[in-house]
CSV table of C-alpha atoms in Angstrom, one decimal:
chain,number,residue,atom,x,y,z
I,1,UNK,CA,50.1,-17.5,9.6
I,2,UNK,CA,52.5,-16.8,12.5
I,3,UNK,CA,53.0,-18.4,15.8
I,4,UNK,CA,51.8,-15.2,17.5
I,5,UNK,CA,48.4,-15.6,15.7
I,6,UNK,CA,48.0,-19.2,16.9
I,7,UNK,CA,49.0,-18.4,20.5
I,8,UNK,CA,46.7,-15.5,20.8
I,9,UNK,CA,43.8,-17.3,19.2
I,10,UNK,CA,44.3,-20.4,21.4
I,11,UNK,CA,44.6,-18.1,24.5
I,12,UNK,CA,41.2,-16.5,23.8
I,13,UNK,CA,39.6,-19.9,23.1
I,14,UNK,CA,41.0,-21.5,26.3
I,15,UNK,CA,40.0,-18.4,28.4
I,16,UNK,CA,36.4,-18.7,27.1
I,17,UNK,CA,36.3,-22.5,27.6
I,18,UNK,CA,37.6,-22.0,31.2
I,19,UNK,CA,34.7,-19.5,31.8
I,20,UNK,CA,32.3,-22.1,30.4
I,21,UNK,CA,33.7,-24.8,32.7
I,22,UNK,CA,33.5,-22.5,35.7
I,23,UNK,CA,29.9,-21.5,34.8
I,24,UNK,CA,28.7,-25.1,34.1
I,25,UNK,CA,29.3,-26.0,37.8
I,26,UNK,CA,26.9,-23.1,38.8
I,27,UNK,CA,24.2,-23.8,36.3
I,28,UNK,CA,21.8,-26.3,37.8
I,29,UNK,CA,18.3,-24.7,37.4
I,30,UNK,CA,16.3,-23.3,34.5
I,31,UNK,CA,16.6,-19.8,36.0
I,32,UNK,CA,20.4,-20.1,36.1
I,33,UNK,CA,20.5,-21.4,32.5
I,34,UNK,CA,18.2,-18.7,31.0
I,35,UNK,CA,19.1,-15.6,33.1
I,36,UNK,CA,22.1,-16.5,35.3
I,37,UNK,CA,19.8,-16.5,38.3
I,38,UNK,CA,19.2,-12.8,38.0
I,39,UNK,CA,22.4,-12.3,39.9
I,40,UNK,CA,24.4,-9.8,37.7
I,41,UNK,CA,25.1,-6.3,39.0
I,42,UNK,CA,24.4,-3.2,37.0
I,43,UNK,CA,27.9,-2.7,35.7
I,44,UNK,CA,28.4,-6.4,35.0
I,45,UNK,CA,25.2,-6.5,33.0
I,46,UNK,CA,26.0,-3.2,31.3
I,47,UNK,CA,29.3,-4.7,30.1
I,48,UNK,CA,27.5,-7.9,29.0
I,49,UNK,CA,24.9,-5.8,27.1
I,50,UNK,CA,27.7,-3.9,25.4
I,51,UNK,CA,29.4,-7.2,24.7
I,52,UNK,CA,26.2,-8.6,23.2
I,53,UNK,CA,25.6,-5.4,21.1
I,54,UNK,CA,29.2,-4.8,19.8
I,55,UNK,CA,29.0,-7.7,17.4
I,56,UNK,CA,30.9,-8.5,14.2
I,57,UNK,CA,28.6,-5.9,12.6
I,58,UNK,CA,30.0,-3.2,14.8
I,59,UNK,CA,33.7,-4.1,14.8
I,60,UNK,CA,34.2,-5.7,11.3
I,61,UNK,CA,31.2,-4.4,9.4
I,62,UNK,CA,31.1,-0.7,10.3
I,63,UNK,CA,34.9,-0.3,10.0
I,64,UNK,CA,34.6,-1.8,6.5
I,65,UNK,CA,31.6,0.3,5.6
I,66,UNK,CA,33.3,3.6,6.6
I,67,UNK,CA,36.5,2.6,4.9
I,68,UNK,CA,34.7,1.9,1.6
I,69,UNK,CA,31.9,4.4,1.6
I,70,UNK,CA,32.9,7.1,4.1
I,71,UNK,CA,30.1,9.1,5.6
I,72,UNK,CA,27.4,6.6,4.5
I,73,UNK,CA,29.1,3.9,6.5
I,74,UNK,CA,28.9,6.1,9.6
I,75,UNK,CA,25.1,6.0,9.4
I,76,UNK,CA,25.3,2.6,11.1
I,77,UNK,CA,27.3,4.0,14.1
I,78,UNK,CA,24.7,6.8,14.5
I,79,UNK,CA,21.7,4.5,14.3
I,80,UNK,CA,23.1,1.8,16.6
I,81,UNK,CA,23.9,4.3,19.3
I,82,UNK,CA,20.7,6.4,19.2
I,83,UNK,CA,18.8,3.1,19.5
I,84,UNK,CA,19.8,2.8,23.1
I,85,UNK,CA,17.8,5.9,24.0
I,86,UNK,CA,14.6,4.1,22.8
I,87,UNK,CA,15.6,1.1,24.9
I,88,UNK,CA,16.4,3.1,28.0
I,89,UNK,CA,13.3,5.4,28.1
I,90,UNK,CA,10.6,3.2,26.7
I,91,UNK,CA,11.4,-0.5,27.2
I,92,UNK,CA,14.1,-1.5,29.8
I,93,UNK,CA,12.2,-1.0,33.1
I,94,UNK,CA,8.7,-2.2,32.1
I,95,UNK,CA,10.3,-5.3,30.4
I,96,UNK,CA,12.2,-6.2,33.5
I,97,UNK,CA,9.2,-5.8,35.7
I,98,UNK,CA,6.8,-7.8,33.5
I,99,UNK,CA,9.0,-10.6,32.2
I,100,UNK,CA,10.7,-13.7,33.6
I,101,UNK,CA,12.9,-15.5,31.1
I,102,UNK,CA,11.9,-14.4,27.6
I,103,UNK,CA,10.2,-11.7,25.5
I,104,UNK,CA,7.1,-13.9,25.3
I,105,UNK,CA,6.8,-14.0,29.1
I,106,UNK,CA,6.6,-10.2,29.1
I,107,UNK,CA,3.8,-10.1,26.4
I,108,UNK,CA,2.0,-13.1,28.0
I,109,UNK,CA,1.9,-11.2,31.3
I,110,UNK,CA,-1.0,-9.3,29.7
I,111,UNK,CA,-2.4,-11.9,27.2
I,112,UNK,CA,-2.4,-15.4,28.7
I,113,UNK,CA,-2.9,-17.1,25.4
I,114,UNK,CA,-0.8,-19.9,23.8
I,115,UNK,CA,-1.1,-18.4,20.3
I,116,UNK,CA,0.5,-15.1,21.4
I,117,UNK,CA,3.3,-16.9,23.1
I,118,UNK,CA,3.8,-19.1,20.0
I,119,UNK,CA,3.9,-16.0,17.7
I,120,UNK,CA,6.4,-14.3,20.0
I,121,UNK,CA,8.6,-17.4,20.1
I,122,UNK,CA,8.5,-17.7,16.3
I,123,UNK,CA,9.5,-14.0,15.8
I,124,UNK,CA,12.3,-14.4,18.3
I,125,UNK,CA,13.8,-17.5,16.5
I,126,UNK,CA,13.5,-15.7,13.1
I,127,UNK,CA,15.4,-12.6,14.3
I,128,UNK,CA,18.0,-14.8,16.1
I,129,UNK,CA,18.8,-16.7,12.9
I,130,UNK,CA,19.1,-13.5,10.8
I,131,UNK,CA,21.5,-12.1,13.4
I,132,UNK,CA,23.4,-15.3,13.6
I,133,UNK,CA,24.1,-15.4,9.9
I,134,UNK,CA,25.9,-12.1,10.1
I,135,UNK,CA,28.1,-13.2,12.9
I,136,UNK,CA,29.0,-16.5,11.2
I,137,UNK,CA,29.8,-14.7,7.9
I,138,UNK,CA,32.2,-12.4,9.8
I,139,UNK,CA,33.8,-15.3,11.6
I,140,UNK,CA,34.2,-17.3,8.4
I,141,UNK,CA,35.9,-14.3,6.6
I,142,UNK,CA,38.2,-13.7,9.6
I,143,UNK,CA,39.5,-17.2,10.0
I,144,UNK,CA,39.8,-17.6,6.3
I,145,UNK,CA,42.0,-14.5,6.1
I,146,UNK,CA,44.2,-15.6,9.1
I,147,UNK,CA,44.6,-19.3,8.6
I,148,UNK,CA,43.9,-19.7,4.9
I,149,UNK,CA,41.4,-22.4,5.4
I,150,UNK,CA,38.1,-22.6,3.4
I,151,UNK,CA,35.2,-20.4,4.4
I,152,UNK,CA,32.9,-23.4,5.1
I,153,UNK,CA,35.3,-25.0,7.5
I,154,UNK,CA,35.8,-21.7,9.3
I,155,UNK,CA,32.0,-21.4,9.8
I,156,UNK,CA,31.8,-24.9,11.1
I,157,UNK,CA,34.5,-24.2,13.7
I,158,UNK,CA,32.7,-21.2,15.1
I,159,UNK,CA,29.4,-23.2,15.1
I,160,UNK,CA,30.9,-26.0,17.2
I,161,UNK,CA,32.5,-23.5,19.7
I,162,UNK,CA,29.3,-21.5,20.2
I,163,UNK,CA,27.2,-24.6,20.8
I,164,UNK,CA,29.7,-25.8,23.5
I,165,UNK,CA,29.3,-22.5,25.4
I,166,UNK,CA,25.5,-22.7,25.5
I,167,UNK,CA,25.1,-26.4,26.0
I,168,UNK,CA,27.3,-26.4,29.1
I,169,UNK,CA,27.4,-22.9,30.5
I,170,UNK,CA,24.1,-21.3,29.8
I,171,UNK,CA,23.6,-17.6,30.5
I,172,UNK,CA,26.3,-17.4,33.2
I,173,UNK,CA,29.0,-18.5,30.8
I,174,UNK,CA,27.6,-16.4,28.0
I,175,UNK,CA,27.5,-13.3,30.2
I,176,UNK,CA,31.0,-13.6,31.5
I,177,UNK,CA,32.4,-14.4,28.0
I,178,UNK,CA,30.6,-11.2,26.8
I,179,UNK,CA,32.1,-9.1,29.7
I,180,UNK,CA,35.7,-10.3,29.0
I,181,UNK,CA,35.2,-9.7,25.3
I,182,UNK,CA,33.8,-6.2,25.8
I,183,UNK,CA,36.8,-5.2,27.8
I,184,UNK,CA,39.2,-6.7,25.2
I,185,UNK,CA,37.3,-5.2,22.3
I,186,UNK,CA,37.4,-1.7,23.8
I,187,UNK,CA,41.1,-2.1,24.6
I,188,UNK,CA,41.9,-3.1,21.0
I,189,UNK,CA,39.7,-0.4,19.5
I,190,UNK,CA,41.3,2.4,21.7
I,191,UNK,CA,44.8,1.2,20.8
I,192,UNK,CA,44.1,1.3,17.0
I,193,UNK,CA,42.3,4.6,17.3
I,194,UNK,CA,45.2,6.2,19.1
I,195,UNK,CA,47.7,4.8,16.5
I,196,UNK,CA,45.6,6.1,13.7
I,197,UNK,CA,45.2,9.5,15.3
I,198,UNK,CA,49.0,9.7,15.9
I,199,UNK,CA,49.5,9.1,12.1
I,200,UNK,CA,47.4,12.2,11.6
I,201,UNK,CA,49.4,14.2,14.1
I,202,UNK,CA,46.5,14.1,16.6
I,203,UNK,CA,44.6,16.6,14.5
I,204,UNK,CA,41.0,15.9,13.4
I,205,UNK,CA,41.3,18.5,10.6
I,206,UNK,CA,44.4,16.8,9.2
I,207,UNK,CA,42.6,13.5,9.3
I,208,UNK,CA,39.7,14.7,7.3
I,209,UNK,CA,41.8,16.5,4.8
I,210,UNK,CA,44.1,13.6,4.2
I,211,UNK,CA,41.3,11.0,3.9
I,212,UNK,CA,39.8,13.0,1.1
I,213,UNK,CA,43.0,12.5,-1.0
I,214,UNK,CA,43.5,8.9,0.2
I,215,UNK,CA,40.6,7.5,-1.7
I,216,UNK,CA,39.5,7.7,-5.3
I,217,UNK,CA,36.1,9.2,-4.2
I,218,UNK,CA,37.8,12.5,-3.1
I,219,UNK,CA,35.4,15.1,-1.6
I,220,UNK,CA,32.4,12.6,-2.0
I,221,UNK,CA,34.0,10.3,0.6
I,222,UNK,CA,32.9,12.8,3.3
I,223,UNK,CA,29.5,13.4,1.9
I,224,UNK,CA,26.3,11.3,2.1
I,225,UNK,CA,25.2,9.5,-1.1
I,226,UNK,CA,28.2,7.4,-1.9
I,227,UNK,CA,26.4,4.1,-1.1
I,228,UNK,CA,22.8,5.2,-0.3
I,229,UNK,CA,21.9,7.2,-3.4
I,230,UNK,CA,18.1,6.9,-2.7
I,231,UNK,CA,17.2,9.2,0.3
I,232,UNK,CA,14.2,7.0,1.1
I,233,UNK,CA,16.5,4.0,1.5
I,234,UNK,CA,18.7,5.9,4.0
I,235,UNK,CA,15.6,6.9,6.0
I,236,UNK,CA,14.4,3.3,6.0
I,237,UNK,CA,17.8,2.0,7.2
I,238,UNK,CA,18.0,4.5,10.0
I,239,UNK,CA,14.4,3.6,11.1
I,240,UNK,CA,15.4,0.0,11.3
I,241,UNK,CA,18.6,0.7,13.3
I,242,UNK,CA,17.0,3.2,15.7
I,243,UNK,CA,13.9,1.2,16.5
I,244,UNK,CA,15.3,-2.3,16.0
I,245,UNK,CA,17.4,-2.6,19.2
I,246,UNK,CA,14.2,-2.2,21.4
I,247,UNK,CA,12.9,-5.4,19.7
I,248,UNK,CA,16.0,-7.5,19.6
I,249,UNK,CA,15.3,-10.6,21.8
I,250,UNK,CA,18.9,-11.3,22.8
I,251,UNK,CA,19.4,-7.7,24.0
I,252,UNK,CA,16.0,-7.7,25.8
I,253,UNK,CA,16.7,-11.0,27.5
I,254,UNK,CA,19.7,-9.4,29.2
I,255,UNK,CA,17.3,-7.3,31.4
I,256,UNK,CA,16.1,-10.5,33.1
I,257,UNK,CA,19.7,-11.2,34.3
I,258,UNK,CA,19.4,-8.5,37.0
I,259,UNK,CA,17.4,-8.4,40.2
I,260,UNK,CA,15.2,-5.4,39.6
I,261,UNK,CA,14.2,-2.5,37.2
I,262,UNK,CA,16.5,0.0,38.8
I,263,UNK,CA,19.5,-2.3,38.1
I,264,UNK,CA,18.2,-2.8,34.6
I,265,UNK,CA,18.2,0.9,33.9
I,266,UNK,CA,21.7,1.4,35.4
I,267,UNK,CA,23.0,-1.4,33.2
I,268,UNK,CA,21.6,0.4,30.1
I,269,UNK,CA,23.3,3.6,31.2
I,270,UNK,CA,26.6,1.7,31.5
I,271,UNK,CA,26.1,0.0,28.2
I,272,UNK,CA,25.3,3.3,26.5
I,273,UNK,CA,28.5,4.9,27.6
I,274,UNK,CA,30.6,2.0,26.4
I,275,UNK,CA,28.7,1.7,23.1
I,276,UNK,CA,28.9,5.5,22.6
I,277,UNK,CA,32.6,5.6,23.0
I,278,UNK,CA,33.1,2.6,20.7
I,279,UNK,CA,31.0,4.0,17.9
I,280,UNK,CA,32.9,7.3,18.0
I,281,UNK,CA,36.1,5.4,17.6
I,282,UNK,CA,34.8,3.6,14.5
I,283,UNK,CA,35.5,6.8,12.6
I,284,UNK,CA,39.2,6.3,13.3
I,285,UNK,CA,39.0,2.6,12.3
I,286,UNK,CA,37.2,3.4,9.0
I,287,UNK,CA,39.3,6.4,8.0
I,288,UNK,CA,42.5,4.7,9.1
I,289,UNK,CA,41.7,1.7,6.9
I,290,UNK,CA,40.9,3.9,4.0
I,291,UNK,CA,44.1,5.9,4.3
I,292,UNK,CA,46.7,3.2,5.4
I,293,UNK,CA,45.2,0.0,3.9
I,294,UNK,CA,43.5,1.2,0.8
I,295,UNK,CA,40.4,0.3,-1.1
I,296,UNK,CA,42.0,-2.3,-3.3
I,297,UNK,CA,43.6,-4.3,-0.4
I,298,UNK,CA,40.4,-4.2,1.6
I,299,UNK,CA,38.2,-5.5,-1.2
I,300,UNK,CA,40.8,-8.1,-2.2
I,301,UNK,CA,40.7,-9.5,1.3
I,302,UNK,CA,36.9,-9.5,1.4
I,303,UNK,CA,34.6,-7.9,-1.2
I,304,UNK,CA,32.2,-6.6,1.5
I,305,UNK,CA,35.0,-4.9,3.4
I,306,UNK,CA,34.6,-7.0,6.6
I,307,UNK,CA,38.4,-7.4,7.1
I,308,UNK,CA,39.2,-3.6,7.1
I,309,UNK,CA,39.9,-3.5,10.9
I,310,UNK,CA,42.3,-6.5,11.1
I,311,UNK,CA,44.1,-5.2,8.0
I,312,UNK,CA,44.5,-1.8,9.6
I,313,UNK,CA,45.9,-3.4,12.7
I,314,UNK,CA,48.5,-5.2,10.6
I,315,UNK,CA,49.4,-1.9,8.8
I,316,UNK,CA,49.8,-0.1,12.1
I,317,UNK,CA,51.3,-2.7,14.5
I,318,UNK,CA,52.4,-5.6,12.4
I,319,UNK,CA,51.6,-9.3,13.2
I,320,UNK,CA,51.3,-8.7,16.9
I,321,UNK,CA,48.5,-6.1,16.8
I,322,UNK,CA,46.7,-7.9,13.9
I,323,UNK,CA,46.8,-11.2,15.9
I,324,UNK,CA,45.4,-9.5,19.0
I,325,UNK,CA,42.7,-7.6,17.1
I,326,UNK,CA,41.7,-10.8,15.1
I,327,UNK,CA,41.6,-12.8,18.3
I,328,UNK,CA,39.4,-10.2,19.9
I,329,UNK,CA,37.1,-10.1,16.8
I,330,UNK,CA,36.9,-13.9,17.1
I,331,UNK,CA,35.9,-13.6,20.8
I,332,UNK,CA,33.4,-11.0,19.8
I,333,UNK,CA,31.7,-13.3,17.4
I,334,UNK,CA,31.8,-16.3,19.8
I,335,UNK,CA,30.2,-14.3,22.6
I,336,UNK,CA,27.5,-12.7,20.5
I,337,UNK,CA,26.6,-16.0,18.8
I,338,UNK,CA,26.5,-17.8,22.1
I,339,UNK,CA,24.0,-15.2,23.4
I,340,UNK,CA,21.9,-15.6,20.2
I,341,UNK,CA,21.8,-19.4,20.4
I,342,UNK,CA,20.8,-19.2,24.0
I,343,UNK,CA,17.9,-16.7,23.2
I,344,UNK,CA,16.7,-19.0,20.3
I,345,UNK,CA,16.9,-22.1,22.5
I,346,UNK,CA,15.1,-20.4,25.4
I,347,UNK,CA,12.3,-19.3,23.1
I,348,UNK,CA,11.8,-22.9,22.0
I,349,UNK,CA,12.3,-24.7,25.3
I,350,UNK,CA,10.6,-22.3,27.6
I,351,UNK,CA,7.8,-20.8,25.4
I,352,UNK,CA,7.0,-23.6,22.9
I,353,UNK,CA,8.0,-26.7,24.8
I,354,UNK,CA,7.5,-25.7,28.4
I,355,UNK,CA,4.4,-23.5,28.2
I,356,UNK,CA,2.6,-24.7,25.0
I,357,UNK,CA,3.4,-28.4,24.6
I,358,UNK,CA,3.8,-29.2,28.3
I,359,UNK,CA,1.2,-26.6,29.4
I,360,UNK,CA,3.5,-25.2,32.0
I,361,UNK,CA,4.0,-28.6,33.7
I,362,UNK,CA,7.5,-29.3,32.4
I,363,UNK,CA,10.2,-29.8,35.1
I,364,UNK,CA,13.3,-27.6,35.1
I,365,UNK,CA,15.4,-30.6,34.0
I,366,UNK,CA,13.0,-31.2,31.0
I,367,UNK,CA,13.2,-27.6,30.0
I,368,UNK,CA,17.0,-27.5,30.2
I,369,UNK,CA,17.2,-30.7,28.1
I,370,UNK,CA,14.9,-29.2,25.5
I,371,UNK,CA,16.9,-25.9,25.5
I,372,UNK,CA,20.2,-27.8,24.9
I,373,UNK,CA,18.6,-29.8,22.0
I,374,UNK,CA,17.1,-26.6,20.5
I,375,UNK,CA,20.6,-25.0,20.7
I,376,UNK,CA,21.9,-27.7,18.4
I,377,UNK,CA,19.1,-27.1,15.8
I,378,UNK,CA,19.4,-23.3,15.9
I,379,UNK,CA,23.2,-23.6,15.4
I,380,UNK,CA,22.9,-26.1,12.5
I,381,UNK,CA,20.2,-24.1,10.6
I,382,UNK,CA,22.2,-20.8,11.0
I,383,UNK,CA,25.4,-22.5,9.8
I,384,UNK,CA,23.6,-23.8,6.6
I,385,UNK,CA,22.3,-20.3,5.8
I,386,UNK,CA,25.6,-18.6,6.5
I,387,UNK,CA,27.3,-20.8,4.0
I,388,UNK,CA,25.3,-19.0,1.2
I,389,UNK,CA,25.8,-15.4,2.5
I,390,UNK,CA,29.6,-15.1,2.2
I,391,UNK,CA,29.6,-12.1,-0.1
I,392,UNK,CA,27.3,-9.9,2.1
I,393,UNK,CA,28.6,-7.2,4.5
I,394,UNK,CA,27.9,-8.2,8.1
I,395,UNK,CA,26.7,-4.7,9.2
I,396,UNK,CA,24.1,-4.8,6.4
I,397,UNK,CA,23.0,-8.4,7.4
I,398,UNK,CA,22.5,-7.2,11.0
I,399,UNK,CA,20.4,-4.2,9.7
I,400,UNK,CA,18.0,-6.7,8.3
I,401,UNK,CA,17.7,-8.4,11.7
I,402,UNK,CA,17.0,-4.9,13.2
I,403,UNK,CA,14.3,-4.4,10.6
I,404,UNK,CA,12.5,-7.6,11.5
I,405,UNK,CA,12.8,-6.8,15.2
I,406,UNK,CA,11.5,-3.2,14.8
I,407,UNK,CA,8.6,-4.5,12.6
I,408,UNK,CA,7.5,-7.6,14.5
I,409,UNK,CA,8.5,-7.1,18.2
I,410,UNK,CA,8.5,-3.4,18.9
I,411,UNK,CA,4.8,-2.7,18.1
I,412,UNK,CA,3.7,-5.5,20.4
I,413,UNK,CA,6.0,-4.4,23.2
I,414,UNK,CA,4.9,-0.7,23.1
I,415,UNK,CA,1.2,-1.6,22.7
I,416,UNK,CA,1.3,-4.1,25.5
I,417,UNK,CA,2.8,-1.5,27.9
I,418,UNK,CA,1.0,1.6,26.9
I,419,UNK,CA,-2.3,1.0,25.1
I,420,UNK,CA,-5.3,0.2,27.2
I,421,UNK,CA,-7.5,-1.3,24.4
I,422,UNK,CA,-4.8,-3.6,23.0
I,423,UNK,CA,-5.9,-7.3,23.0
I,424,UNK,CA,-4.9,-10.8,22.0
I,425,UNK,CA,-5.9,-10.5,18.4
I,426,UNK,CA,-4.0,-7.2,18.1
I,427,UNK,CA,-0.9,-8.8,19.5
I,428,UNK,CA,-0.9,-11.7,17.0
I,429,UNK,CA,-1.8,-9.5,14.0
I,430,UNK,CA,0.9,-6.9,14.9
I,431,UNK,CA,3.6,-9.7,15.0
I,432,UNK,CA,2.4,-11.4,11.9
I,433,UNK,CA,2.0,-8.2,9.8
I,434,UNK,CA,5.5,-6.9,10.9
I,435,UNK,CA,7.3,-10.3,10.5
I,436,UNK,CA,5.7,-11.4,7.2
I,437,UNK,CA,6.0,-8.0,5.5
I,438,UNK,CA,9.7,-7.6,6.6
I,439,UNK,CA,10.6,-11.1,5.4
I,440,UNK,CA,8.7,-10.9,2.1
I,441,UNK,CA,10.1,-7.4,1.2
I,442,UNK,CA,13.6,-8.6,2.0
I,443,UNK,CA,13.2,-11.6,-0.2
I,444,UNK,CA,12.2,-9.5,-3.2
I,445,UNK,CA,14.7,-6.7,-2.5
I,446,UNK,CA,18.0,-5.9,-4.3
I,447,UNK,CA,19.9,-7.8,-1.5
I,448,UNK,CA,18.5,-11.1,-2.7
I,449,UNK,CA,17.7,-10.4,-6.4
I,450,UNK,CA,20.1,-8.5,-8.7
I,451,UNK,CA,20.6,-8.5,-12.5
I,452,UNK,CA,24.3,-8.7,-11.9
I,453,UNK,CA,25.8,-12.1,-11.1
I,454,UNK,CA,27.5,-12.1,-7.7
I,455,UNK,CA,25.9,-8.8,-6.5
I,456,UNK,CA,23.2,-10.6,-4.6
I,457,UNK,CA,22.2,-14.1,-3.5
I,458,UNK,CA,20.2,-14.7,-6.8
I,459,UNK,CA,20.2,-13.3,-10.3
I,460,UNK,CA,16.9,-11.5,-11.2
I,461,UNK,CA,15.1,-8.2,-11.2
I,462,UNK,CA,14.2,-7.0,-7.6
I,463,UNK,CA,10.5,-6.4,-7.1
I,464,UNK,CA,11.0,-4.0,-4.2
I,465,UNK,CA,13.4,-1.1,-4.7
I,466,UNK,CA,14.8,-0.5,-1.2
I,467,UNK,CA,17.6,-2.5,0.4
I,468,UNK,CA,16.0,-2.2,3.9
I,469,UNK,CA,12.2,-2.4,4.0
I,470,UNK,CA,11.7,-0.9,7.5
I,471,UNK,CA,10.0,2.3,6.3
I,472,UNK,CA,7.1,0.0,5.0
I,473,UNK,CA,7.2,-3.0,7.4
I,474,UNK,CA,7.5,-1.0,10.7
I,475,UNK,CA,4.3,1.0,10.1
I,476,UNK,CA,2.6,-2.2,8.9
I,477,UNK,CA,3.5,-3.8,12.2
I,478,UNK,CA,1.8,-1.0,14.2
I,479,UNK,CA,-1.1,-0.9,11.7
I,480,UNK,CA,-1.6,-4.7,12.1
I,481,UNK,CA,-1.8,-4.3,15.9
I,482,UNK,CA,-4.3,-1.4,15.6
I,483,UNK,CA,-6.5,-3.2,13.1
I,484,UNK,CA,-6.5,-6.5,15.0
I,485,UNK,CA,-7.5,-4.7,18.2
I,486,UNK,CA,-10.2,-2.4,16.6
I,487,UNK,CA,-11.8,-5.2,14.5
I,488,UNK,CA,-12.1,-7.6,17.4
I,489,UNK,CA,-14.3,-7.1,20.4
I,490,UNK,CA,-12.0,-8.4,23.1
I,491,UNK,CA,-11.1,-6.0,25.9
I,492,UNK,CA,-9.7,-6.4,29.4
I,493,UNK,CA,-9.3,-3.1,31.1
I,494,UNK,CA,-8.6,-4.8,34.5
I,495,UNK,CA,-5.7,-6.8,33.1
I,496,UNK,CA,-4.2,-3.6,31.6
I,497,UNK,CA,-4.5,-1.9,35.0
I,498,UNK,CA,-2.6,-4.8,36.7
I,499,UNK,CA,0.1,-4.8,33.9
I,500,UNK,CA,0.5,-1.0,34.1
I,501,UNK,CA,1.0,-1.1,37.9
I,502,UNK,CA,3.5,-3.9,37.6
I,503,UNK,CA,5.4,-2.4,34.6
I,504,UNK,CA,6.0,0.8,36.6
I,505,UNK,CA,6.5,-0.5,40.1
I,506,UNK,CA,7.6,-4.2,39.7
I,507,UNK,CA,5.0,-5.2,42.3
I,508,UNK,CA,3.8,-8.8,42.1
I,509,UNK,CA,1.1,-10.3,44.2
């Protein structure tokens, strides 16, 4: 641990705390706390979306996956990027036009029922916790590597920091921390990519030929099948990644931070460019780590490969570059986790407390107080779960969150916007079918149960063969919505007409 590491880490922390202090003075209403008052411009929100999306899974997890498994690791980059097309063409504008603060608001614009709002809030909190575990695992591994402190202490440090951001700064602080972090992350990634490319004489062909000899896998490193040997598992993973983004509550919530649907779409275009460039550069991060760090060193630092990018930075630029990259990775985790905590807290405070318990009569001060209390509980629960998931790759953990989002939220969102017959019963059954099937299948999958000690969370024979259950749970979510609608006699064509006009125009009476 050098002085440079400490200085850069403290600089990042102080910068984010300053942003929180600045934002706290501007956060007085519930609208400002949840959505920054809808005052972000297209490019600002685009950077914030990219900052929210480029999480520990993207920077630490994918680099490690590609370094250890070659082509199979790149599946994550492809899936995460293609997912934005689904968001841009199917979800972004209608969501902005129909919603107010949360995903449940959007669904409730058509179904004014407490049970629908409760199901949507429960789904949101579940996905947030899954996603949070991944970020905290990445943070714990990073701080453990740099400072040599125990993993559990590292997780607690991040937990305290993220809670401070949300408690005091709300969405304004979270957005600007994400914007600063997105710029720093892209800068660090470009620097490492250029240094890696220079080592290969700025030749793509040289890079590919040298990487083949740099790993023990040889030709197989550049072929699919090194990690995902079952084709059905690969298809299931890609289904979760491509469809999951359109159901992630902390990404969808970002569309409420702009003034209208046109700005929402422009922010998605900005985010797509940033995200696209970043994911192309992950090839250089992964191949560089494989060639210049080596399999043994990566696995020795972290069995799941989560430390490949910081180790590559050290190999290329010494302590200074490693310190910068690690500080940026830390900022990445803090920013994403703050956004997740805020999303979970708003689902509880606005949907469950404000609309269900208080029946829409809660004052803004009461909602903000409830949101801050919920932030603490979401943080504590996620920290406890993260302490038991140290050995899992963060990109993989995030893919499970994507699976739950694609199974539980996406069917309801698409049916709400586009299906005339869809009704309250269908909305509830879609969410419950998708959510329960995804959670149950994950619980009995090889990720949780394995005959080998240390390979999964528990020792035992898996009851479900696939590591990602999206290929089963996503169709079940759509099937649940269809069955619930067909078997019940509810119908409100007039309400659908109103929602359809508002979704496409933004017009409100």
